[in-house]
């Protein structure tokens, strides 16, 4: 016997329909790429998104066709998103931080028909589109006064396109499992792979993130969406904010500490989300300028492990709660959140830190387990290290066009590529990427744990730990440090700083100082480049 409820497909066009009807006057404020601040509303975004839909339909774009965007977080970008998705086309977000060769591969693999771009990326597209035969036209998201002279084939001015098209357009009417969005992994191990979200998975992910123990956004929030829309759907904020009518602030192209602080204060932001490097820049700006955070209550930090020093700094200096999250493109992306249980929240703040520095617990809809290399389930005792496996309705079941073949194990779990522990309270902690784990004398050393402690030193801007060949122990840790501008240090002071905070056999065998530590396309430290750079490095203990 089946239930007798209404058939109401979970398609994301309904999210913006809801925002227009019930939160139509709520503002979306953008620092535009052209410079000025621009204020619009969900009702206006809804109307303009339908004009985008009609333009796409007039160009022959239909259900399942891929339409790309390469753009900053702006109101126009949201319009393009919903305009693409509303007619059943697939919104393919391009990450401009990738190498040109990777972008060419991704555009061709996706077979994008149309690309929406910001002014910033016109030169980039001019340099590569002759190698992308599927692209029929490019829409530059600006007005006619700012439209550049360009060599792009069939370049269209966004505002001109909207003015020429009607706002009357039927959205939806397709199955909820219809493809909705396409986001490629950053390709740190081989070619990028496409994660193809469905309308259903994005809708469910929105409901998951709206739980109070996840992101918990409400109509009373003003949210600064720093995490890029090209990075796993801005962690869902472009869906969850309109779903509840939260006021949304879009930072455009400026991500420096001063620009972020200005938006936080002038727009009275209560909640924000970004990777650690962004918040490190903000903290540095606040300390240098003496600035304060007068309305910000909570920040979600993810993308890489959050150092205890950063959590303490926000809490102690500015009264802001840091919640750490973990996820990946393949999990839509939210997988775990480090919100505290009532028992842990009742502890004195300093005693909470060991749990706040973990990646947290999974919400409903996500199931985690640990397995060894033979597929045996490991205990959740906080000690056993294992491969982190995940399954759920917002987790990838395969990659676009079958790249990589079968990616699930016999029980339907996806191998995240992370090595982790799960403690008896259910908190998961990433200890390494499987490819980054350091094996010394047959035992694992957590590079992430060492990095998080090292970056707590006042002089350290960035820290990375990699394994370097050793004749006796196979590998030993090398600590690579980028110091703040204008400061210097010696090897021993940083080894002394680690003393007593990590196991003796985890202590790095050497410390090197560099001018720059390479970051990947999503803001994470690129250890592949570091390992190549130091592949012939000879440790003093070797």
Short mmCIF file of C-alpha atoms in Angstrom, two decimals:
data_model
loop_
_atom_site.label_atom_id
_atom_site.label_comp_id
_atom_site.label_asym_id
_atom_site.label_seq_id
_atom_site.Cartn_x
_atom_site.Cartn_y
_atom_site.Cartn_z
CA UNK A 1 0.00 0.00 0.00
CA UNK A 2 1.32 3.46 -0.90
CA UNK A 3 0.58 6.79 0.70
CA UNK A 4 -2.01 9.13 -0.70
CA UNK A 5 -0.10 12.41 -0.70
CA UNK A 6 0.22 14.91 -3.54
CA UNK A 7 2.81 14.48 -6.25
CA UNK A 8 5.12 17.51 -5.88
CA UNK A 9 8.52 16.97 -7.58
CA UNK A 10 11.43 18.37 -5.60
CA UNK A 11 12.81 20.73 -8.26
CA UNK A 12 14.87 23.79 -7.36
CA UNK A 13 12.75 26.23 -9.36
CA UNK A 14 10.23 25.86 -6.52
CA UNK A 15 12.81 27.38 -4.15
CA UNK A 16 12.93 30.67 -6.03
CA UNK A 17 9.16 30.56 -6.62
CA UNK A 18 8.74 30.33 -2.84
CA UNK A 19 11.19 33.18 -2.26
CA UNK A 20 9.34 35.43 -4.73
CA UNK A 21 5.92 34.68 -3.25
CA UNK A 22 6.73 34.81 0.47
CA UNK A 23 9.98 36.77 0.70
CA UNK A 24 9.80 38.86 -2.47
CA UNK A 25 11.02 42.10 -0.89
CA UNK A 26 14.02 40.56 0.87
CA UNK A 27 17.23 42.11 -0.41
CA UNK A 28 20.14 40.62 -2.30
CA UNK A 29 23.05 43.07 -2.13
CA UNK A 30 26.03 42.69 -4.49
CA UNK A 31 29.41 44.34 -4.73
CA UNK A 32 29.27 44.38 -8.52
CA UNK A 33 32.19 43.48 -10.74
CA UNK A 34 31.89 46.98 -12.27
CA UNK A 35 32.37 48.48 -8.79
CA UNK A 36 29.16 49.94 -7.31
CA UNK A 37 26.98 48.20 -4.75
CA UNK A 38 23.77 46.91 -6.35
CA UNK A 39 20.61 46.04 -4.42
CA UNK A 40 17.89 43.81 -5.80
CA UNK A 41 15.23 41.51 -4.32
CA UNK A 42 14.19 37.89 -4.64
CA UNK A 43 11.15 39.00 -6.62
CA UNK A 44 13.32 40.90 -9.11
CA UNK A 45 15.78 38.01 -9.35
CA UNK A 46 12.88 35.64 -10.05
CA UNK A 47 11.58 37.86 -12.84
CA UNK A 48 15.01 38.31 -14.44
CA UNK A 49 15.85 34.61 -14.15
CA UNK A 50 12.80 33.81 -16.27
CA UNK A 51 14.07 36.20 -18.91
CA UNK A 52 17.31 34.18 -18.90
CA UNK A 53 15.23 31.01 -19.37
CA UNK A 54 13.45 32.44 -22.41
CA UNK A 55 16.73 33.53 -23.95
CA UNK A 56 18.16 30.04 -23.52
CA UNK A 57 15.07 28.47 -25.06
CA UNK A 58 15.32 30.83 -28.04
CA UNK A 59 18.88 29.62 -28.56
CA UNK A 60 17.76 26.00 -28.64
CA UNK A 61 18.83 25.05 -25.11
CA UNK A 62 16.65 22.31 -23.69
CA UNK A 63 16.41 19.72 -20.94
CA UNK A 64 19.78 18.14 -20.21
CA UNK A 65 21.86 20.64 -22.19
CA UNK A 66 24.83 22.02 -20.31
CA UNK A 67 25.10 25.77 -19.80
CA UNK A 68 28.23 27.00 -18.02
CA UNK A 69 28.86 29.94 -15.73
CA UNK A 70 32.27 31.37 -14.89
CA UNK A 71 31.46 34.18 -12.49
CA UNK A 72 31.81 35.62 -9.01
CA UNK A 73 29.08 35.59 -6.38
CA UNK A 74 26.61 38.22 -7.60
CA UNK A 75 22.88 38.71 -8.01
CA UNK A 76 23.27 38.23 -11.76
CA UNK A 77 24.96 34.88 -11.18
CA UNK A 78 21.97 33.74 -9.11
CA UNK A 79 19.64 34.85 -11.90
CA UNK A 80 21.61 32.82 -14.42
CA UNK A 81 21.61 29.77 -12.13
CA UNK A 82 17.87 29.63 -11.72
CA UNK A 83 17.25 30.62 -15.32
CA UNK A 84 19.30 27.61 -16.46
CA UNK A 85 17.96 25.12 -13.92
CA UNK A 86 14.33 26.23 -14.18
CA UNK A 87 13.96 24.83 -17.72
CA UNK A 88 15.72 21.55 -16.94
CA UNK A 89 19.08 22.54 -18.42
CA UNK A 90 22.22 21.74 -16.41
CA UNK A 91 24.07 24.60 -14.72
CA UNK A 92 27.78 23.84 -15.05
CA UNK A 93 29.87 26.03 -12.73
CA UNK A 94 33.42 26.61 -13.99
CA UNK A 95 36.17 27.29 -11.48
CA UNK A 96 38.32 30.16 -12.85
CA UNK A 97 41.18 29.15 -10.57
CA UNK A 98 41.85 26.06 -12.64
CA UNK A 99 44.61 26.02 -15.24
CA UNK A 100 43.50 26.91 -18.80
CA UNK A 101 44.20 23.35 -19.93
CA UNK A 102 41.88 22.02 -17.23
CA UNK A 103 39.13 24.47 -18.21
CA UNK A 104 39.41 23.43 -21.85
CA UNK A 105 39.14 19.78 -20.84
CA UNK A 106 36.11 20.44 -18.60
CA UNK A 107 34.21 22.59 -21.12
CA UNK A 108 34.76 20.01 -23.85
CA UNK A 109 33.92 17.06 -21.62
CA UNK A 110 30.69 18.75 -20.48
CA UNK A 111 29.92 19.88 -24.06
CA UNK A 112 28.75 23.28 -22.83
CA UNK A 113 26.54 25.11 -25.37
CA UNK A 114 26.46 28.55 -23.74
CA UNK A 115 28.74 30.23 -21.20
CA UNK A 116 27.73 33.09 -18.88
CA UNK A 117 30.79 35.06 -17.78
CA UNK A 118 31.73 38.06 -15.69
CA UNK A 119 33.89 40.82 -17.21
CA UNK A 120 36.86 39.53 -15.21
CA UNK A 121 37.04 36.31 -17.18
CA UNK A 122 36.53 37.59 -20.73
CA UNK A 123 40.31 37.53 -21.47
CA UNK A 124 40.54 33.99 -20.09
CA UNK A 125 37.74 32.77 -22.35
CA UNK A 126 39.16 34.65 -25.35
CA UNK A 127 42.37 32.64 -24.91
CA UNK A 128 40.76 29.20 -24.78
CA UNK A 129 37.41 29.12 -26.59
CA UNK A 130 38.92 28.39 -30.00
CA UNK A 131 39.69 24.98 -28.48
CA UNK A 132 36.09 24.47 -27.25
CA UNK A 133 33.95 23.68 -30.32
CA UNK A 134 30.70 22.96 -28.46
CA UNK A 135 30.33 26.55 -27.19
CA UNK A 136 27.89 28.43 -29.44
CA UNK A 137 27.77 31.78 -27.65
CA UNK A 138 29.02 33.65 -24.58
CA UNK A 139 26.89 35.99 -22.47
CA UNK A 140 28.90 38.71 -20.71
CA UNK A 141 27.08 39.54 -17.47
CA UNK A 142 27.20 43.32 -17.64
CA UNK A 143 25.29 46.26 -19.09
CA UNK A 144 25.75 47.81 -22.51
CA UNK A 145 27.80 50.72 -21.15
CA UNK A 146 30.37 48.29 -19.73
CA UNK A 147 30.28 45.73 -22.56
CA UNK A 148 33.87 45.24 -23.73
CA UNK A 149 35.21 44.97 -27.24
CA UNK A 150 35.88 41.25 -27.44
CA UNK A 151 37.05 38.52 -29.77
CA UNK A 152 34.60 36.07 -28.18
CA UNK A 153 32.41 34.26 -30.72
CA UNK A 154 28.78 35.43 -30.66
CA UNK A 155 29.22 37.52 -27.53
CA UNK A 156 25.97 38.76 -25.99
CA UNK A 157 25.43 41.55 -23.48
CA UNK A 158 23.51 40.17 -20.49
CA UNK A 159 21.31 43.21 -19.88
CA UNK A 160 20.51 43.48 -23.58
CA UNK A 161 19.52 39.80 -23.64
CA UNK A 162 17.21 40.27 -20.64
CA UNK A 163 15.58 43.35 -22.15
CA UNK A 164 14.79 41.41 -25.33
CA UNK A 165 13.10 38.49 -23.58
CA UNK A 166 9.82 38.09 -21.73
CA UNK A 167 9.51 37.27 -18.04
CA UNK A 168 6.65 34.86 -18.77
CA UNK A 169 8.11 31.38 -18.68
CA UNK A 170 6.96 28.02 -17.35
CA UNK A 171 9.47 26.40 -15.03
CA UNK A 172 9.62 22.82 -13.82
CA UNK A 173 7.32 20.13 -15.14
CA UNK A 174 10.09 17.53 -15.25
CA UNK A 175 11.08 14.63 -13.02
CA UNK A 176 12.84 15.54 -9.77
CA UNK A 177 15.73 13.23 -10.70
CA UNK A 178 16.49 15.41 -13.74
CA UNK A 179 20.09 16.64 -13.79
CA UNK A 180 20.36 20.10 -12.25
CA UNK A 181 23.99 21.10 -11.72
CA UNK A 182 27.42 19.92 -12.83
CA UNK A 183 30.55 20.60 -10.81
CA UNK A 184 33.95 19.10 -11.55
CA UNK A 185 36.45 18.05 -8.94
CA UNK A 186 39.65 20.07 -8.91
CA UNK A 187 41.62 17.24 -10.53
CA UNK A 188 44.54 17.00 -8.09
CA UNK A 189 44.85 13.32 -9.08
CA UNK A 190 44.32 13.06 -12.83
CA UNK A 191 41.69 14.74 -14.98
CA UNK A 192 38.80 16.50 -13.20
CA UNK A 193 35.66 14.39 -12.79
CA UNK A 194 32.13 15.72 -13.11
CA UNK A 195 29.65 15.42 -10.23
CA UNK A 196 26.15 15.64 -11.67
CA UNK A 197 23.62 16.85 -9.08
CA UNK A 198 19.91 16.19 -9.53
CA UNK A 199 17.08 18.57 -8.63
CA UNK A 200 16.08 16.12 -5.92
CA UNK A 201 19.57 15.93 -4.41
CA UNK A 202 19.95 19.73 -4.37
CA UNK A 203 16.48 20.18 -2.84
CA UNK A 204 17.20 17.58 -0.14
CA UNK A 205 20.61 19.14 0.50
CA UNK A 206 18.85 22.47 1.04
CA UNK A 207 16.54 20.92 3.65
CA UNK A 208 19.52 19.23 5.32
CA UNK A 209 21.48 22.48 5.62
CA UNK A 210 18.48 24.33 7.03
CA UNK A 211 18.47 22.16 10.15
CA UNK A 212 19.46 24.16 13.21
CA UNK A 213 22.34 21.77 13.91
CA UNK A 214 23.74 22.28 10.41
CA UNK A 215 23.64 25.86 9.02
CA UNK A 216 20.25 26.79 10.45
CA UNK A 217 19.66 29.90 8.31
CA UNK A 218 16.46 31.87 8.87
CA UNK A 219 14.66 34.93 7.52
CA UNK A 220 16.19 36.89 10.42
CA UNK A 221 19.72 36.29 9.09
CA UNK A 222 21.85 38.43 6.84
CA UNK A 223 24.24 36.00 5.14
CA UNK A 224 27.51 36.92 3.46
CA UNK A 225 28.10 34.19 0.87
CA UNK A 226 31.88 34.26 0.53
CA UNK A 227 32.36 30.65 -0.54
CA UNK A 228 32.19 30.77 -4.35
CA UNK A 229 29.16 29.59 -6.29
CA UNK A 230 31.64 27.63 -8.44
CA UNK A 231 32.79 25.70 -5.36
CA UNK A 232 30.16 22.98 -4.77
CA UNK A 233 27.14 25.30 -5.03
CA UNK A 234 28.47 27.87 -2.54
CA UNK A 235 27.89 25.13 0.04
CA UNK A 236 24.20 25.36 -0.82
CA UNK A 237 23.74 29.00 0.27
CA UNK A 238 22.31 30.06 -3.11
CA UNK A 239 19.48 27.59 -2.43
CA UNK A 240 19.07 27.77 1.36
CA UNK A 241 19.05 31.59 1.67
CA UNK A 242 16.10 32.13 -0.71
CA UNK A 243 14.38 29.05 0.71
CA UNK A 244 13.95 30.86 4.05
CA UNK A 245 14.12 34.46 2.83
CA UNK A 246 17.46 35.29 4.40
CA UNK A 247 18.94 38.62 3.30
CA UNK A 248 21.87 37.72 1.06
CA UNK A 249 25.11 39.66 0.55
CA UNK A 250 27.24 38.76 -2.48
CA UNK A 251 30.89 39.92 -2.33
CA UNK A 252 31.72 39.88 -6.05
CA UNK A 253 35.41 39.73 -6.91
CA UNK A 254 36.95 41.31 -3.78
CA UNK A 255 37.94 38.78 -1.11
CA UNK A 256 40.65 40.67 0.80
CA UNK A 257 40.31 41.18 4.54
CA UNK A 258 39.42 44.88 4.29
CA UNK A 259 36.69 44.29 1.69
CA UNK A 260 35.18 41.42 3.66
CA UNK A 261 35.23 43.46 6.89
CA UNK A 262 33.53 46.39 5.15
CA UNK A 263 30.64 44.18 3.99
CA UNK A 264 30.31 42.46 7.36
CA UNK A 265 29.88 45.81 9.08
CA UNK A 266 28.01 47.96 6.56
CA UNK A 267 25.48 45.22 5.76
CA UNK A 268 25.16 44.04 9.38
CA UNK A 269 25.95 40.42 8.51
CA UNK A 270 25.02 37.78 11.09
CA UNK A 271 26.33 34.62 9.38
CA UNK A 272 28.99 33.76 6.82
CA UNK A 273 30.87 30.83 5.31
CA UNK A 274 34.30 30.48 3.68
CA UNK A 275 37.57 28.53 3.65
CA UNK A 276 40.24 29.13 6.34
CA UNK A 277 42.51 31.28 4.14
CA UNK A 278 39.76 33.90 3.78
CA UNK A 279 39.25 34.09 7.54
CA UNK A 280 42.99 34.22 8.14
CA UNK A 281 43.08 37.32 5.92
CA UNK A 282 40.18 38.88 7.83
CA UNK A 283 41.78 38.22 11.21
CA UNK A 284 45.05 39.74 10.04
CA UNK A 285 43.19 42.85 8.80
CA UNK A 286 41.23 43.22 12.04
CA UNK A 287 44.35 42.98 14.17
CA UNK A 288 46.24 45.51 12.06
CA UNK A 289 43.35 47.96 11.82
CA UNK A 290 41.83 47.50 15.28
CA UNK A 291 38.50 46.68 13.63
CA UNK A 292 35.62 44.91 15.37
CA UNK A 293 32.79 42.57 14.36
CA UNK A 294 29.62 44.11 15.76
CA UNK A 295 26.85 41.95 14.25
CA UNK A 296 28.50 38.72 13.11
CA UNK A 297 27.41 35.79 15.30
CA UNK A 298 28.62 32.65 13.57
CA UNK A 299 30.93 31.57 10.73
CA UNK A 300 31.07 28.22 9.00
CA UNK A 301 34.60 27.27 8.01
CA UNK A 302 35.37 24.32 5.75
CA UNK A 303 37.47 23.25 2.81
CA UNK A 304 40.42 22.32 5.01
CA UNK A 305 40.99 21.74 8.72
CA UNK A 306 40.42 24.74 11.00
CA UNK A 307 43.25 25.43 13.46
CA UNK A 308 42.38 25.76 17.13
CA UNK A 309 44.11 29.16 17.11
CA UNK A 310 41.56 30.48 14.60
CA UNK A 311 38.61 29.14 16.59
CA UNK A 312 39.95 30.76 19.75
CA UNK A 313 40.71 34.06 17.99
CA UNK A 314 37.16 34.49 16.73
CA UNK A 315 35.71 33.55 20.12
CA UNK A 316 38.13 35.38 22.43
CA UNK A 317 38.81 38.53 20.41
CA UNK A 318 35.52 39.08 18.57
CA UNK A 319 32.80 37.01 20.28
CA UNK A 320 32.06 35.00 17.12
CA UNK A 321 31.33 31.27 17.12
CA UNK A 322 33.24 29.13 14.62
CA UNK A 323 31.55 25.98 13.36
CA UNK A 324 33.69 23.67 11.31
CA UNK A 325 32.26 21.67 8.43
CA UNK A 326 33.48 18.89 6.21
CA UNK A 327 32.33 17.88 2.80
CA UNK A 328 33.36 17.57 -0.81
CA UNK A 329 32.02 18.12 -4.30
CA UNK A 330 30.74 14.55 -4.25
CA UNK A 331 28.63 15.19 -1.12
CA UNK A 332 26.87 18.33 -2.47
CA UNK A 333 28.97 19.31 -0.29
CA UNK A 334 27.86 19.15 3.38
CA UNK A 335 28.93 15.92 5.07
CA UNK A 336 29.50 16.78 8.74
CA UNK A 337 29.20 19.83 11.01
CA UNK A 338 30.96 20.42 14.33
CA UNK A 339 28.01 21.89 16.22
CA UNK A 340 28.24 20.67 19.80
CA UNK A 341 25.95 18.23 21.56
CA UNK A 342 24.29 19.53 24.77
CA UNK A 343 26.78 17.59 26.89
CA UNK A 344 29.79 19.12 25.15
CA UNK A 345 28.28 22.59 25.01
CA UNK A 346 27.94 22.51 28.81
CA UNK A 347 31.73 22.18 29.21
CA UNK A 348 33.97 25.22 29.83
CA UNK A 349 34.95 26.70 26.46
CA UNK A 350 38.57 25.54 26.52
CA UNK A 351 37.43 21.97 27.15
CA UNK A 352 35.22 22.18 24.04
CA UNK A 353 38.18 22.84 21.73
CA UNK A 354 39.11 19.17 21.10
CA UNK A 355 35.63 18.67 19.58
CA UNK A 356 35.41 22.03 17.86
CA UNK A 357 38.61 21.20 15.96
CA UNK A 358 37.08 17.98 14.66
CA UNK A 359 35.02 17.96 11.48
CA UNK A 360 31.89 16.97 13.38
CA UNK A 361 28.84 14.75 13.14
CA UNK A 362 26.71 13.86 10.10
CA UNK A 363 23.18 15.28 9.75
CA UNK A 364 20.19 13.16 8.81
CA UNK A 365 20.65 12.00 5.22
CA UNK A 366 24.38 11.28 5.56
CA UNK A 367 25.83 8.06 6.90
CA UNK A 368 29.53 7.61 7.66
CA UNK A 369 31.65 4.60 8.41
CA UNK A 370 35.36 3.75 8.57
CA UNK A 371 36.85 0.82 6.67
CA UNK A 372 40.35 -0.59 6.34
CA UNK A 373 42.01 -1.38 3.00
CA UNK A 374 40.28 -4.76 2.91
CA UNK A 375 36.83 -3.24 3.41
CA UNK A 376 36.45 -4.28 7.06
CA UNK A 377 34.44 -1.85 9.20
CA UNK A 378 36.56 -0.28 11.95
CA UNK A 379 35.43 0.73 15.45
CA UNK A 380 34.32 4.27 16.22
CA UNK A 381 36.60 4.58 19.22
CA UNK A 382 38.49 7.74 18.28
CA UNK A 383 41.66 5.68 17.88
CA UNK A 384 41.24 3.52 14.79
CA UNK A 385 42.29 5.28 11.56
CA UNK A 386 40.44 4.21 8.45
CA UNK A 387 39.14 5.22 5.07
CA UNK A 388 36.16 7.52 5.47
CA UNK A 389 33.18 6.08 3.58
CA UNK A 390 29.89 7.91 3.02
CA UNK A 391 26.48 7.28 1.49
CA UNK A 392 23.18 9.13 1.23
CA UNK A 393 20.79 10.83 -1.21
CA UNK A 394 23.12 13.80 -1.67
CA UNK A 395 26.23 11.67 -2.38
CA UNK A 396 27.49 10.93 -5.89
CA UNK A 397 26.72 7.47 -7.23
CA UNK A 398 28.95 7.78 -10.30
CA UNK A 399 30.77 10.47 -12.25
CA UNK A 400 29.47 12.21 -15.38
CA UNK A 401 29.81 10.03 -18.49
CA UNK A 402 30.99 7.14 -16.33
CA UNK A 403 34.51 8.49 -15.82
CA UNK A 404 36.29 6.38 -13.23
CA UNK A 405 33.86 3.48 -13.60
CA UNK A 406 32.28 2.00 -10.47
CA UNK A 407 32.93 4.36 -7.53
CA UNK A 408 30.79 2.69 -4.83
CA UNK A 409 31.71 -0.39 -2.81
CA UNK A 410 29.50 -3.45 -2.39
CA UNK A 411 27.48 -1.72 0.33
CA UNK A 412 26.92 1.45 -1.70
CA UNK A 413 29.52 3.56 0.13
CA UNK A 414 31.64 6.20 -1.61
CA UNK A 415 35.33 6.28 -0.62
CA UNK A 416 36.04 9.94 0.14
CA UNK A 417 39.81 9.53 -0.12
CA UNK A 418 40.13 10.85 3.43
CA UNK A 419 41.62 9.00 6.37
CA UNK A 420 39.72 9.69 9.58
CA UNK A 421 38.71 8.63 13.06
CA UNK A 422 35.23 8.71 14.60
CA UNK A 423 35.07 8.98 18.39
CA UNK A 424 32.44 7.43 20.71
CA UNK A 425 30.46 10.71 20.73
CA UNK A 426 30.12 10.49 16.92
CA UNK A 427 32.59 13.26 16.02
CA UNK A 428 34.63 12.57 12.91
CA UNK A 429 38.15 13.93 12.54
CA UNK A 430 40.09 13.94 9.28
CA UNK A 431 43.70 12.95 9.86
CA UNK A 432 44.87 13.11 6.24
CA UNK A 433 44.00 12.62 2.63
CA UNK A 434 44.82 9.00 1.83
CA UNK A 435 47.41 10.18 -0.71
CA UNK A 436 48.98 12.57 1.85
CA UNK A 437 49.27 10.23 4.82
CA UNK A 438 52.79 9.84 6.18
CA UNK A 439 53.81 6.28 7.02
CA UNK A 440 56.87 6.15 9.21
CA UNK A 441 58.09 2.76 10.36
CA UNK A 442 54.70 1.27 9.48
CA UNK A 443 52.80 3.79 11.65
CA UNK A 444 50.65 6.69 10.44
CA UNK A 445 51.48 10.30 11.26
CA UNK A 446 48.74 12.92 10.86
CA UNK A 447 50.11 15.82 8.84
CA UNK A 448 46.91 17.81 9.51
CA UNK A 449 47.34 17.63 13.29
CA UNK A 450 50.90 18.94 13.06
CA UNK A 451 49.90 21.71 10.63
CA UNK A 452 47.05 22.89 12.84
CA UNK A 453 49.37 23.27 15.81
CA UNK A 454 52.18 24.90 13.82
CA UNK A 455 49.89 27.54 12.29
CA UNK A 456 48.99 28.58 15.84
CA UNK A 457 52.46 30.13 16.20
CA UNK A 458 52.24 33.92 15.96
CA UNK A 459 54.83 34.08 13.16
CA UNK A 460 53.23 31.45 10.89
CA UNK A 461 50.95 32.39 7.99
CA UNK A 462 50.70 28.92 6.42
CA UNK A 463 52.04 25.52 7.40
CA UNK A 464 52.28 22.26 5.50
CA UNK A 465 53.67 18.87 6.45
CA UNK A 466 54.75 16.32 3.85
CA UNK A 467 56.47 12.97 3.98
CA UNK A 468 60.08 12.84 2.76
CA UNK A 469 62.00 9.65 2.00
CA UNK A 470 64.09 8.22 4.85
CA UNK A 471 66.41 5.17 4.57
CA UNK A 472 65.34 3.65 7.89
CA UNK A 473 61.75 4.80 8.48
CA UNK A 474 60.58 4.94 4.80
CA UNK A 475 59.17 8.45 5.41
CA UNK A 476 59.60 11.18 7.94
CA UNK A 477 57.69 14.48 8.27
CA UNK A 478 59.08 17.73 6.87
CA UNK A 479 57.49 20.95 8.17
CA UNK A 480 57.20 23.65 5.48
CA UNK A 481 56.45 27.15 6.79
CA UNK A 482 55.46 30.44 5.22
CA UNK A 483 55.93 33.19 7.81
CA UNK A 484 54.05 36.47 8.04
CA UNK A 485 55.61 39.31 6.09
CA UNK A 486 58.44 41.05 7.88
CA UNK A 487 59.16 38.33 10.47
CA UNK A 488 61.88 35.71 10.66
CA UNK A 489 62.48 32.60 12.68
CA UNK A 490 64.77 29.65 13.12
CA UNK A 491 64.07 25.94 12.92
CA UNK A 492 64.45 25.24 16.62
CA UNK A 493 61.86 27.73 17.87
CA UNK A 494 59.17 25.99 15.83
CA UNK A 495 60.25 22.52 16.93
CA UNK A 496 60.18 23.81 20.52
CA UNK A 497 56.65 25.15 19.87
CA UNK A 498 55.52 21.65 18.85
CA UNK A 499 57.22 20.01 21.82
CA UNK A 500 54.73 18.39 24.17
CA UNK A 501 51.82 19.00 21.80
CA UNK A 502 52.42 15.98 19.56
CA UNK A 503 53.91 12.51 20.05
CA UNK A 504 57.71 12.54 20.06
CA UNK A 505 57.91 10.24 17.06
CA UNK A 506 55.65 12.64 15.11
CA UNK A 507 58.17 15.48 15.52
CA UNK A 508 59.29 16.75 12.07
CA UNK A 509 62.83 15.82 11.16
CA UNK A 510 63.39 19.25 9.63
CA UNK A 511 61.81 22.66 9.08
CA UNK A 512 62.12 24.69 5.89
CA UNK A 513 60.99 28.26 5.24
CA UNK A 514 59.46 29.25 1.90
CA UNK A 515 58.14 32.43 0.34
CA UNK A 516 54.97 30.73 -0.82
CA UNK A 517 52.99 27.56 -0.20
CA UNK A 518 50.96 26.57 -3.29
CA UNK A 519 47.16 26.52 -2.99
CA UNK A 520 44.90 24.48 -5.25
CA UNK A 521 41.81 25.65 -7.10
CA UNK A 522 39.61 25.40 -3.99
CA UNK A 523 42.02 27.14 -1.62
CA UNK A 524 43.55 24.00 -0.12
CA UNK A 525 47.32 23.48 0.17
CA UNK A 526 48.49 21.59 -2.92
CA UNK A 527 50.74 18.94 -1.44
CA UNK A 528 51.28 17.30 -4.80
CA UNK A 529 53.28 20.37 -5.87
CA UNK A 530 55.10 20.48 -2.53
CA UNK A 531 56.05 16.80 -2.73
CA UNK A 532 57.41 17.36 -6.24
CA UNK A 533 59.32 20.42 -5.06
CA UNK A 534 60.96 18.51 -2.19
CA UNK A 535 61.26 15.07 -3.83
CA UNK A 536 65.07 15.18 -3.68
CA UNK A 537 65.25 16.83 -0.25
CA UNK A 538 67.70 15.13 2.09
CA UNK A 539 66.69 15.15 5.74
CA UNK A 540 69.46 15.82 8.30
CA UNK A 541 68.49 12.52 9.99
CA UNK A 542 68.81 10.46 6.79
#
